[in-house]
C-alpha positions as a LaTeX table, in Angstrom:
\begin{tabular}{lrrr}
\hline
Residue & $x$ (\AA) & $y$ (\AA) & $z$ (\AA) \\
\hline
Met1 & 65.90 & $-51.89$ & $-25.91$ \\
Trp2 & 65.14 & $-54.21$ & $-23.03$ \\
Val3 & 64.63 & $-57.08$ & $-25.64$ \\
Ser4 & 67.97 & $-56.40$ & $-27.33$ \\
Val5 & 69.63 & $-56.58$ & $-24.02$ \\
Val6 & 67.99 & $-60.09$ & $-23.34$ \\
Tyr7 & 69.09 & $-61.30$ & $-26.69$ \\
Arg8 & 72.62 & $-60.15$ & $-25.97$ \\
Val9 & 72.80 & $-61.80$ & $-22.65$ \\
Gly10 & 71.36 & $-64.86$ & $-23.96$ \\
Ile11 & 68.29 & $-65.05$ & $-21.43$ \\
Leu12 & 65.36 & $-65.55$ & $-23.72$ \\
Thr13 & 62.32 & $-66.42$ & $-21.86$ \\
Asp14 & 58.56 & $-66.57$ & $-22.44$ \\
Ala15 & 58.23 & $-63.43$ & $-20.34$ \\
Ser16 & 60.53 & $-61.38$ & $-22.63$ \\
Ile17 & 58.72 & $-62.55$ & $-25.77$ \\
Ser18 & 55.30 & $-61.70$ & $-24.25$ \\
Cys19 & 56.80 & $-58.49$ & $-23.18$ \\
Ser20 & 58.01 & $-57.56$ & $-26.78$ \\
Thr21 & 54.65 & $-58.39$ & $-28.10$ \\
Tyr22 & 53.12 & $-56.47$ & $-25.45$ \\
Phe23 & 54.71 & $-53.31$ & $-26.60$ \\
Gln24 & 53.75 & $-53.97$ & $-30.24$ \\
Arg25 & 50.05 & $-54.31$ & $-29.41$ \\
Pro26 & 49.35 & $-50.61$ & $-29.08$ \\
Lys27 & 50.93 & $-49.87$ & $-32.52$ \\
Arg28 & 48.91 & $-52.73$ & $-34.01$ \\
Met29 & 45.71 & $-51.51$ & $-32.26$ \\
Ile30 & 46.35 & $-47.89$ & $-33.60$ \\
Val31 & 46.98 & $-49.27$ & $-37.12$ \\
Thr32 & 43.88 & $-51.44$ & $-37.07$ \\
Arg33 & 41.70 & $-48.39$ & $-35.87$ \\
Val34 & 43.14 & $-45.74$ & $-37.98$ \\
Ile35 & 43.12 & $-47.56$ & $-41.36$ \\
Pro36 & 39.39 & $-48.00$ & $-41.45$ \\
Glu37 & 38.81 & $-44.40$ & $-40.55$ \\
Val38 & 41.20 & $-43.28$ & $-43.45$ \\
Arg39 & 39.38 & $-45.55$ & $-45.72$ \\
Ser40 & 35.93 & $-44.02$ & $-44.86$ \\
Leu41 & 37.44 & $-40.56$ & $-45.17$ \\
Gln42 & 38.61 & $-41.47$ & $-48.73$ \\
Thr43 & 35.10 & $-42.81$ & $-49.69$ \\
Ala44 & 33.44 & $-39.69$ & $-48.25$ \\
Leu45 & 35.85 & $-37.48$ & $-50.31$ \\
Arg46 & 35.43 & $-39.55$ & $-53.40$ \\
Arg47 & 31.68 & $-39.36$ & $-53.15$ \\
Asn48 & 31.67 & $-35.60$ & $-52.34$ \\
Tyr49 & 33.74 & $-35.00$ & $-55.31$ \\
Gly50 & 31.43 & $-37.08$ & $-57.41$ \\
Val51 & 28.48 & $-34.98$ & $-56.50$ \\
Ser52 & 30.22 & $-31.56$ & $-56.94$ \\
Ala53 & 31.55 & $-32.62$ & $-60.26$ \\
Val54 & 28.12 & $-33.21$ & $-61.54$ \\
Met55 & 27.02 & $-29.81$ & $-60.08$ \\
Met56 & 29.76 & $-28.07$ & $-61.76$ \\
Lys57 & 29.11 & $-29.71$ & $-65.10$ \\
Lys58 & 26.72 & $-28.09$ & $-67.39$ \\
Val59 & 23.28 & $-29.96$ & $-67.69$ \\
Ala60 & 23.38 & $-31.96$ & $-70.92$ \\
Asp61 & 20.07 & $-33.83$ & $-70.30$ \\
Pro62 & 17.02 & $-31.68$ & $-71.60$ \\
Ile63 & 14.79 & $-33.08$ & $-68.89$ \\
Gln64 & 17.24 & $-32.02$ & $-66.13$ \\
Gln65 & 17.52 & $-28.57$ & $-67.78$ \\
Leu66 & 13.62 & $-28.36$ & $-67.69$ \\
Phe67 & 13.71 & $-29.35$ & $-64.09$ \\
Val68 & 16.24 & $-26.69$ & $-63.21$ \\
Asp69 & 14.42 & $-24.01$ & $-65.19$ \\
Lys70 & 11.21 & $-24.89$ & $-63.41$ \\
Ile71 & 12.95 & $-24.61$ & $-60.00$ \\
Gln72 & 14.36 & $-21.00$ & $-61.03$ \\
Glu73 & 10.98 & $-19.97$ & $-62.28$ \\
Tyr74 & 9.24 & $-20.93$ & $-59.03$ \\
Ser75 & 12.02 & $-19.19$ & $-56.89$ \\
Lys76 & 11.24 & $-15.96$ & $-58.93$ \\
Lys77 & 7.46 & $-16.44$ & $-58.45$ \\
Ser78 & 7.71 & $-16.99$ & $-54.73$ \\
Lys79 & 9.91 & $-13.80$ & $-54.35$ \\
Thr80 & 7.09 & $-11.81$ & $-56.01$ \\
Ala81 & 4.28 & $-13.40$ & $-53.97$ \\
Gly82 & 5.73 & $-11.94$ & $-50.83$ \\
Gly83 & 5.18 & $-14.98$ & $-48.59$ \\
Lys84 & 1.80 & $-16.01$ & $-49.91$ \\
Leu85 & 1.07 & $-19.06$ & $-51.88$ \\
Val86 & 2.37 & $-19.11$ & $-55.45$ \\
Asp87 & $-0.22$ & $-18.97$ & $-58.27$ \\
Ala88 & $-3.06$ & $-19.13$ & $-55.72$ \\
Thr89 & $-6.44$ & $-18.40$ & $-57.00$ \\
Pro90 & $-9.06$ & $-16.34$ & $-54.88$ \\
Ala91 & $-10.78$ & $-19.72$ & $-53.91$ \\
Val92 & $-7.58$ & $-21.32$ & $-52.61$ \\
Asp93 & $-6.84$ & $-18.04$ & $-50.60$ \\
Lys94 & $-10.23$ & $-18.34$ & $-49.15$ \\
Gln95 & $-9.94$ & $-21.98$ & $-48.25$ \\
Leu96 & $-6.46$ & $-21.37$ & $-46.57$ \\
Gln97 & $-7.98$ & $-18.53$ & $-44.43$ \\
Gln98 & $-10.85$ & $-20.78$ & $-43.35$ \\
Glu99 & $-8.33$ & $-23.45$ & $-42.20$ \\
Leu100 & $-6.30$ & $-20.84$ & $-40.49$ \\
Asp101 & $-9.31$ & $-19.42$ & $-38.52$ \\
Lys102 & $-10.44$ & $-23.04$ & $-37.66$ \\
Val103 & $-7.09$ & $-23.84$ & $-36.20$ \\
Ala104 & $-7.05$ & $-20.43$ & $-34.29$ \\
Arg105 & $-10.56$ & $-21.17$ & $-32.81$ \\
Gln106 & $-9.36$ & $-24.68$ & $-31.72$ \\
Tyr107 & $-6.28$ & $-23.35$ & $-30.01$ \\
Gly108 & $-7.73$ & $-20.31$ & $-28.15$ \\
Gly109 & $-7.16$ & $-17.73$ & $-30.97$ \\
Gly110 & $-9.76$ & $-15.37$ & $-32.21$ \\
Ala111 & $-10.31$ & $-11.92$ & $-33.58$ \\
Gly112 & $-7.62$ & $-9.66$ & $-32.07$ \\
Val113 & $-5.49$ & $-12.46$ & $-30.58$ \\
Asp114 & $-1.92$ & $-12.64$ & $-31.65$ \\
Met115 & $-1.22$ & $-16.40$ & $-31.83$ \\
Thr116 & 2.58 & $-15.80$ & $-32.29$ \\
Lys117 & 3.01 & $-14.21$ & $-29.04$ \\
Phe118 & 4.08 & $-16.54$ & $-26.10$ \\
Pro119 & 1.23 & $-16.86$ & $-23.59$ \\
Asp120 & 1.52 & $-15.12$ & $-20.26$ \\
Phe121 & 1.09 & $-17.37$ & $-17.26$ \\
Lys122 & 0.07 & $-16.15$ & $-13.81$ \\
Phe123 & 0.55 & $-18.58$ & $-10.92$ \\
Glu124 & $-1.08$ & $-17.36$ & $-7.72$ \\
Asp125 & $-0.16$ & $-18.84$ & $-4.27$ \\
Pro126 & $-2.95$ & $-20.61$ & $-2.54$ \\
Lys127 & $-4.41$ & $-19.23$ & 0.46 \\
Val128 & $-3.56$ & $-21.28$ & 3.66 \\
Glu129 & $-5.63$ & $-21.02$ & 6.71 \\
Val130 & $-3.87$ & $-20.92$ & 10.06 \\
\hline
\end{tabular}
């Protein structure tokens, strides 16, 4: 409004021009900062849509179908194993137990020591002589 008053009065100086550009700068700054953000959001949405579209589509490639079948089979086996190794032989179980015992010995564990329990610390005040 001030710029239009200056035009009507006929007093157009360098200060009035710089003042009008001063008021347009925040608009320009907002636009220059918002447009890249909107573009990056569009790119992210486009990429996510591309990924979800592939996941929703039925697998047509036999190798991909084989991979999916193996993952589902492993999932079933891991549930039936009950937290142990899947398809483990007795030799593998023995080797795993040896490694766990070795780690327990290195870090202060042993027979009857619960390594999952947080250790108890007891700090005693030093005796000071008078």
